[in-house]
Short mmCIF file of C-alpha atoms in Angstrom, two decimals:
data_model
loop_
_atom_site.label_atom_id
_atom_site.label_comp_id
_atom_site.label_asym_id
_atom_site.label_seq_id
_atom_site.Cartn_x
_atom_site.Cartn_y
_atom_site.Cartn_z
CA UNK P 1 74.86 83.27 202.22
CA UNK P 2 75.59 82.76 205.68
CA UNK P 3 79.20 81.66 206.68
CA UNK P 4 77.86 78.17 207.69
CA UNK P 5 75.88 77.63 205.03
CA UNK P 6 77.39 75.38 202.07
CA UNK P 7 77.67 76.83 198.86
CA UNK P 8 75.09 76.98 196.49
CA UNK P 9 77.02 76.82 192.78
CA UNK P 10 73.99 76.56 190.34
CA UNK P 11 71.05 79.42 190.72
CA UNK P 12 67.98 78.77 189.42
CA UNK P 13 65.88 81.37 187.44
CA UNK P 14 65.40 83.95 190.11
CA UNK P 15 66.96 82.82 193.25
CA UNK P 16 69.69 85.22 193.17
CA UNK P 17 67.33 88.12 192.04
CA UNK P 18 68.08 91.56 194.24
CA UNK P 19 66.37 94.55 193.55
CA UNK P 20 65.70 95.98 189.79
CA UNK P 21 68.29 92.60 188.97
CA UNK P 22 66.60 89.47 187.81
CA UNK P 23 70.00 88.22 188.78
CA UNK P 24 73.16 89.78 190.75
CA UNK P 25 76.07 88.05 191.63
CA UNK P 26 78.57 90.12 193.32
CA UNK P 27 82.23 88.96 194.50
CA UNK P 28 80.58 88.55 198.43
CA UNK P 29 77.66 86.61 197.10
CA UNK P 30 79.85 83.63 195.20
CA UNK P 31 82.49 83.75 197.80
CA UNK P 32 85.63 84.82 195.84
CA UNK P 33 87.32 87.77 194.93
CA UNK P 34 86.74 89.58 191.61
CA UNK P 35 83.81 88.40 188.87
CA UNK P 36 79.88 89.89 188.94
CA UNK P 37 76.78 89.43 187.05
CA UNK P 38 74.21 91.68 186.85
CA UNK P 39 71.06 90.70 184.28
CA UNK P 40 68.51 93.62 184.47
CA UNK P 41 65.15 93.64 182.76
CA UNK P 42 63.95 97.21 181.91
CA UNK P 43 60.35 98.16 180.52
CA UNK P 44 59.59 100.27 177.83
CA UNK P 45 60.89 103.75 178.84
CA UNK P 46 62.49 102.02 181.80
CA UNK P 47 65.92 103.20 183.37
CA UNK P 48 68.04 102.20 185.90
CA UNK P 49 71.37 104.52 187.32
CA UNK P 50 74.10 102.57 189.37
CA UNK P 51 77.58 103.56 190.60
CA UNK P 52 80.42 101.31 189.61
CA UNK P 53 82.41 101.41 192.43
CA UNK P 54 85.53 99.20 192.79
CA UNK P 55 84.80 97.17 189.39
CA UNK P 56 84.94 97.77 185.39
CA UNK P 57 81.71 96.97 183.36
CA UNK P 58 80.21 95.72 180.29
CA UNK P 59 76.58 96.70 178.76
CA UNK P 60 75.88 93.75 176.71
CA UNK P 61 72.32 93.70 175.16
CA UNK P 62 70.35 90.44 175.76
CA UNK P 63 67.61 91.42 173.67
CA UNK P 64 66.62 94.74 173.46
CA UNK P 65 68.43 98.52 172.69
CA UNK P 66 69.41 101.18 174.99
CA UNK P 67 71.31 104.20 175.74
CA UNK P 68 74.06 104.17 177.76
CA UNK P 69 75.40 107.71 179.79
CA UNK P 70 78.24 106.95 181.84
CA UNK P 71 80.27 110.41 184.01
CA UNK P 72 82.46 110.33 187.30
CA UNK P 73 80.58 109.29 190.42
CA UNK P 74 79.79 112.74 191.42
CA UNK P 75 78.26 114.47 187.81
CA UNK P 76 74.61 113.39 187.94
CA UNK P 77 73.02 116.43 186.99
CA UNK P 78 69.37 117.25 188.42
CA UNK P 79 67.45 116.62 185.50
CA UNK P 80 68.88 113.13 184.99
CA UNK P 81 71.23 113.44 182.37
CA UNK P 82 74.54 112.54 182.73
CA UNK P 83 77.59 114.70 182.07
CA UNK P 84 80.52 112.80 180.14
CA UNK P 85 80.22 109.88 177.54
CA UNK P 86 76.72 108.80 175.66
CA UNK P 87 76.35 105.22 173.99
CA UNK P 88 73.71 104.24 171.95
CA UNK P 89 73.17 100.63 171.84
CA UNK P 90 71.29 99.38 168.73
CA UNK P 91 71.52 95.76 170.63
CA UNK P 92 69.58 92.63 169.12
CA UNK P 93 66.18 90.54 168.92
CA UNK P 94 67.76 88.02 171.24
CA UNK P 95 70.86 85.87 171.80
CA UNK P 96 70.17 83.92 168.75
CA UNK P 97 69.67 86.54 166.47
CA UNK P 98 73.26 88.37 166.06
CA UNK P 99 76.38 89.67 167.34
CA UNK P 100 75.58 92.86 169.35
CA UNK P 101 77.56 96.02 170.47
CA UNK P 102 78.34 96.97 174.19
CA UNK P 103 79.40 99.63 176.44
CA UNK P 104 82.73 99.62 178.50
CA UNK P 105 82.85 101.67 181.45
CA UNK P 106 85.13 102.19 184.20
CA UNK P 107 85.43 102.15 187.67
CA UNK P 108 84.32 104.78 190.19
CA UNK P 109 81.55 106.40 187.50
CA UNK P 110 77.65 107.02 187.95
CA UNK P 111 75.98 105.39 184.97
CA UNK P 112 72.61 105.12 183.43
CA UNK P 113 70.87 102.81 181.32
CA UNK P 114 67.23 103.81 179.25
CA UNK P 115 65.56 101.36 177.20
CA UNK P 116 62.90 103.44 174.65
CA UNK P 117 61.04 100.15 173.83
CA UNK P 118 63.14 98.01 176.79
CA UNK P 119 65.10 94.73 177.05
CA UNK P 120 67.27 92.58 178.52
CA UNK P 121 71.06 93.68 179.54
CA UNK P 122 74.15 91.59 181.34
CA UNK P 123 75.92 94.19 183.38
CA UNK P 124 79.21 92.01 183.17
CA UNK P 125 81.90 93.34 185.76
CA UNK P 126 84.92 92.39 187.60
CA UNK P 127 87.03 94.39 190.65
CA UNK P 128 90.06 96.38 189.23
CA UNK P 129 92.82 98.06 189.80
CA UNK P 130 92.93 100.85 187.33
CA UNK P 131 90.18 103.38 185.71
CA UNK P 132 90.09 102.88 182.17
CA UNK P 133 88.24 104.83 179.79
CA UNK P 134 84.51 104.43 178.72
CA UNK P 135 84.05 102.93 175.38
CA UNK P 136 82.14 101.78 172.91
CA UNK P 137 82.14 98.09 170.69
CA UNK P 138 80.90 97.61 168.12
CA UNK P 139 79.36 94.54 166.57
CA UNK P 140 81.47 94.63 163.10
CA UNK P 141 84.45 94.36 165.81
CA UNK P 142 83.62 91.44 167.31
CA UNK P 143 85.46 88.59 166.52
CA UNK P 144 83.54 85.62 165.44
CA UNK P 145 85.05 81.75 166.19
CA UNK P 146 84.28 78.17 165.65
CA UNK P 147 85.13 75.73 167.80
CA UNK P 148 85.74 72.38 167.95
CA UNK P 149 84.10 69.89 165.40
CA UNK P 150 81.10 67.34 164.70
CA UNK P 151 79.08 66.68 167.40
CA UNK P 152 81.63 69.40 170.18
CA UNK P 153 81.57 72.42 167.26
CA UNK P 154 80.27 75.55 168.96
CA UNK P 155 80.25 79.19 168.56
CA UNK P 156 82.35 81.69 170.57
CA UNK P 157 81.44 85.75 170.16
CA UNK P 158 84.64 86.90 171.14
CA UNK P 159 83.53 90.24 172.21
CA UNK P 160 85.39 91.38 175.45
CA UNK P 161 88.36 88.03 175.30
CA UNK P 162 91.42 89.01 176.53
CA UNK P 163 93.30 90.07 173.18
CA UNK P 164 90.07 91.40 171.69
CA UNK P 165 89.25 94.22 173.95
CA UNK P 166 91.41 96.18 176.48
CA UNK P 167 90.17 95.59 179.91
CA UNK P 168 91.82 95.92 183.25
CA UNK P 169 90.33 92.02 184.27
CA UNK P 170 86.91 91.43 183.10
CA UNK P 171 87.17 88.71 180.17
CA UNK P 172 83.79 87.68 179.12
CA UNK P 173 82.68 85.89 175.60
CA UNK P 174 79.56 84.50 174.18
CA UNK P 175 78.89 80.60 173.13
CA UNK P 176 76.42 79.22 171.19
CA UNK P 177 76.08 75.55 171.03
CA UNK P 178 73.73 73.94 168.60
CA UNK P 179 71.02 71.09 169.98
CA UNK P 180 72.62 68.51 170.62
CA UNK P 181 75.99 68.87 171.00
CA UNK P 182 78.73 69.44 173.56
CA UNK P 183 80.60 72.26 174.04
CA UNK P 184 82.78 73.36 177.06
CA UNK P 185 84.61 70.36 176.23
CA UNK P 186 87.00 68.54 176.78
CA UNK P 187 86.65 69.89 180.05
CA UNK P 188 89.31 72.31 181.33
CA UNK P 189 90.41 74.17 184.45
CA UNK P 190 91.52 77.62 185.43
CA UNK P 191 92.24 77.51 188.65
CA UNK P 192 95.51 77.84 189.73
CA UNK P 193 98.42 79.86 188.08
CA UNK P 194 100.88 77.79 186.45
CA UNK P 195 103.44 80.34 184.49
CA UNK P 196 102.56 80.41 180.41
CA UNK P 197 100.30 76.94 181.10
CA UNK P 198 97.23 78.29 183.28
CA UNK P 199 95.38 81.17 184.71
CA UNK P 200 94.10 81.40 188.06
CA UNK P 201 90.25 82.36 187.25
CA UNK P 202 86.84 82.81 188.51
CA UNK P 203 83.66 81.97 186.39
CA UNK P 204 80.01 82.59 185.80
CA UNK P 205 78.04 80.86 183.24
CA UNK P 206 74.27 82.76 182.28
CA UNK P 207 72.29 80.46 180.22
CA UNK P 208 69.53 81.19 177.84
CA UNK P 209 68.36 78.08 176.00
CA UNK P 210 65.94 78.22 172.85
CA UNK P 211 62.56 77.36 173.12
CA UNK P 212 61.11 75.12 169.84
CA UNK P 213 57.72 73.97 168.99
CA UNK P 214 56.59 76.25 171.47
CA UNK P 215 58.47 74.53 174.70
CA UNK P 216 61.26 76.02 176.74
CA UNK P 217 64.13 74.15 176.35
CA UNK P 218 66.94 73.00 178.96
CA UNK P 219 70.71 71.74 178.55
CA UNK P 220 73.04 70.75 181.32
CA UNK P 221 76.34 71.23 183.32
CA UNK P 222 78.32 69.69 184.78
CA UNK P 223 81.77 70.64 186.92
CA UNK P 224 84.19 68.20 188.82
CA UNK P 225 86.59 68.94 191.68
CA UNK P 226 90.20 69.14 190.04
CA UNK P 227 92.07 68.34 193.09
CA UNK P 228 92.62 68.65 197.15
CA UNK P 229 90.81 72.02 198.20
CA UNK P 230 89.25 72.55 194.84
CA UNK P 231 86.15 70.18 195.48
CA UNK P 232 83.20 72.18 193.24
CA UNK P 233 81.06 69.80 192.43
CA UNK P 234 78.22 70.35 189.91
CA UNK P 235 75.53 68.32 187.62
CA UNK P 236 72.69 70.74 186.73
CA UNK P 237 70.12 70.93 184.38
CA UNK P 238 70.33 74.43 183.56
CA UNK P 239 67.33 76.94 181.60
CA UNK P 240 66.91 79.94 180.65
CA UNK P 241 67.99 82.89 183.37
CA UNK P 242 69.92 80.08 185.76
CA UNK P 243 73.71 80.82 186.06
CA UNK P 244 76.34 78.21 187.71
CA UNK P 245 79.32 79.32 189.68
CA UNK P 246 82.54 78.39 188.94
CA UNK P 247 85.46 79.33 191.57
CA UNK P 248 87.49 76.29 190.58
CA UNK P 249 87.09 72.59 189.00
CA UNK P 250 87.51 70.51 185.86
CA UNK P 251 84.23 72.50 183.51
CA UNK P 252 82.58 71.10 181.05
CA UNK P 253 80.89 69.22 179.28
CA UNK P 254 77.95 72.27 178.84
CA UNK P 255 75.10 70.22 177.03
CA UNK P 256 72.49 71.32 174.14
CA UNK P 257 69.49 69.07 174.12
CA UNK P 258 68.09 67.78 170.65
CA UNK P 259 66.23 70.83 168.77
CA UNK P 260 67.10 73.35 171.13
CA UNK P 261 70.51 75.29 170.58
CA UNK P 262 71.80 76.35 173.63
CA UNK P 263 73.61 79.98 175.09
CA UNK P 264 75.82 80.94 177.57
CA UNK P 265 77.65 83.65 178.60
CA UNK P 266 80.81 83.62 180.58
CA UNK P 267 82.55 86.31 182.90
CA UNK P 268 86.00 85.42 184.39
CA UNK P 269 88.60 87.66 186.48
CA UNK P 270 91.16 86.34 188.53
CA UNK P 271 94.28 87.73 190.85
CA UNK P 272 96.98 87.57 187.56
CA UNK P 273 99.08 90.35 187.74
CA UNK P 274 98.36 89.04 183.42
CA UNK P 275 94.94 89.43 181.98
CA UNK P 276 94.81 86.07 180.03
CA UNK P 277 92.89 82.64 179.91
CA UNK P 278 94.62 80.03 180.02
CA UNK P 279 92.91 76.64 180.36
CA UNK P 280 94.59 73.21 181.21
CA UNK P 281 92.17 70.17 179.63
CA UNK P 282 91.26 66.87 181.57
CA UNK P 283 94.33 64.46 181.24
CA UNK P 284 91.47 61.73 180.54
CA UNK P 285 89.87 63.70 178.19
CA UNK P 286 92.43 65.56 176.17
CA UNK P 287 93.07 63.28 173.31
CA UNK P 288 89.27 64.52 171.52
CA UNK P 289 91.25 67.64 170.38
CA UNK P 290 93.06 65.20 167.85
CA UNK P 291 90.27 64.03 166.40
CA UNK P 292 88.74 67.57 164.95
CA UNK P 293 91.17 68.41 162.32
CA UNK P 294 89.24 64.92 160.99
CA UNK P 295 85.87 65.65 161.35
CA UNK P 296 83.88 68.92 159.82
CA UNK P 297 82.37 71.57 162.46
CA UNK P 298 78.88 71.12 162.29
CA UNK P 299 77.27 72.60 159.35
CA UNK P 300 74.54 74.80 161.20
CA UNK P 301 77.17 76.90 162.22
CA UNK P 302 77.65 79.90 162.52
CA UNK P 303 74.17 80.22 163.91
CA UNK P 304 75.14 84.52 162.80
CA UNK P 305 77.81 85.90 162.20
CA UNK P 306 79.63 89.40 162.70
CA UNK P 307 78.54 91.89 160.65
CA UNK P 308 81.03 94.08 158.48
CA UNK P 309 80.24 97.42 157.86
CA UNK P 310 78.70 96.67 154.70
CA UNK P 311 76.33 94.56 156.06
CA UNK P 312 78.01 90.92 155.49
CA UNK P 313 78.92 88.67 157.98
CA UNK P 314 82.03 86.47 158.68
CA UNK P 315 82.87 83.67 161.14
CA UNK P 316 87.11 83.09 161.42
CA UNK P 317 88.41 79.05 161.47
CA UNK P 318 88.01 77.29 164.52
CA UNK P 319 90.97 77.98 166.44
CA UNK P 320 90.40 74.55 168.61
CA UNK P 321 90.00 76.07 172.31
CA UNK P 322 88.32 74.80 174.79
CA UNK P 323 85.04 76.83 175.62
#
């Protein structure tokens, strides 16, 4: 993006592709300071090897298993492997078919990624401060919530929230909104730091939508400036691979359409000396939260749950946040 050039906050299906990614956003290529996307597509037997450099990651399975290898920046060995930590990934069918584990890894490390019978991963990331160590998540950890109620109940996979996993910035959840309903909403900001009432954060939303009756399906987005010098501005109709920028603004609603539940993912990091979200709702909007202790949350929900160890599932009570 050229400095002249305005900014472009929703990207389609492969206009921000670069390289092996089918989509890479990088702190220089939104414009800000701290939150990336990577979505990489591997065949079967495919692999890619990247350094991490100034930011902390997440391997989060679209669809798809792999291994994960992850060493310091300088232990590639010559036959490929890597010397330090190994992650096997048992991953998922596809956004809509479960909860899935992940790989944490830190800054300034070579890692590698192999897919035997390859998939889709979100290399989530974020620019840190300090080298934490490689881990793994697993599924049965991740915490499941509903949200909202009635026509705004949606479903938020809590897997790397601030609270829920130890990360030096990165915060990144899933949401799954069934057709036809709202979610995102009422819509909120994060975009300036107001002690113990806000966090000053950046955002990207990935979308995957469900196809039915053998169409694609689509949803929408919308984002409104929240004030002077915070003038994102964004209606989209949004499918499967797009993403939408969000480096300030009121977000929300994020819109299923009829029959075809709808998926998201979002990555946020921000200059807090705190890692923590925390959202301020649209004055004009803020009074729907009173109305869901009312009304039920939708009954399809969960779409999945978490599974426990033994195999069962579990979803916790909707907490009545925002996303």
């Amino acid at each position: 993006m050229s400095p002249t050039a305005p900014r472009t906050y929703h990207l389609p299906a492969g206009s921000a592709a670069d390289g092996p990614y089918a989509l890479a956003i990088d702190p220089e290529r939104a414009g800000w300071g701290y939150s990336s996307l990577r979505v990489l597509d591997l065949p079967a037997g495919g692999e890619h090897a990247w350094e991490t450099g100034d930011s902390e990651w997440i391997v989060l399975p679209l669809s798809g298993a792999c291994t994960v290898a992850v060493g310091s920046a300088s232990s590639e060995s010559n036959d490929g492997n890597d010397s330090g930590e190994l992650f096997t990934l048992h991953g998922r069918e596809s956004v809509f078919s479960g909860v899935t584990d992940f790989a944490y890894l830190p800054r300034d490390a070579h890692a590698r990624i192999t897919s035997a019978a390859g998939g889709r991963f979100a290399l989530t990331g974020a620019r840190c401060e300090r080298a934490l160590p490689a881990r793994y998540g697993p599924a049965a950890d991740v915490a499941v919530e509903l949200r909202g109620s009635g026509a705004c109940s949606r479903q938020v996979n809590n897997f790397a929230a601030a609270g829920a996993f130890a990360c030096d910035r990165l915060i990144a959840v899933e949401v799954l909104t069934p057709g036809g309903n709202w979610s995102s909403y009422p819509p909120h900001k994060h975009d300036e730091y107001r002690p113990g009432q806000e966090s000053e954060l950046e955002e990207i939303y990935y979308f995957e939508v469900a196809a039915a009756h053998g169409t694609p399906g689509l949803g929408y987005q919308r984002v409104t400036p929240s004030g002077p010098g915070k003038e994102t501005d964004v209606l989209a109709e949004v499918r499967t691979g797009d993403a939408v920028l969000i480096p300030d603004g009121w977000h929300g609603p994020s819109i299923a359409a009829p029959g075809h539940d709808l998926y998201y993912l979002n990555v946020m990091a921000g200059p807090g000396a705190e890692r923590a979200w925390l959202i301020r709702d649209h004055p004009e909007h803020a009074w729907l939260r009173d109305t869901w202790p009312s009304t039920p949350v939708d009954p399809r929900l969960p779409l999945y749950a978490a599974p426990h160890a033994d195999g069962t599932g579990s979803a916790t009570p909707p907490p009545g946040e925002a996303r």
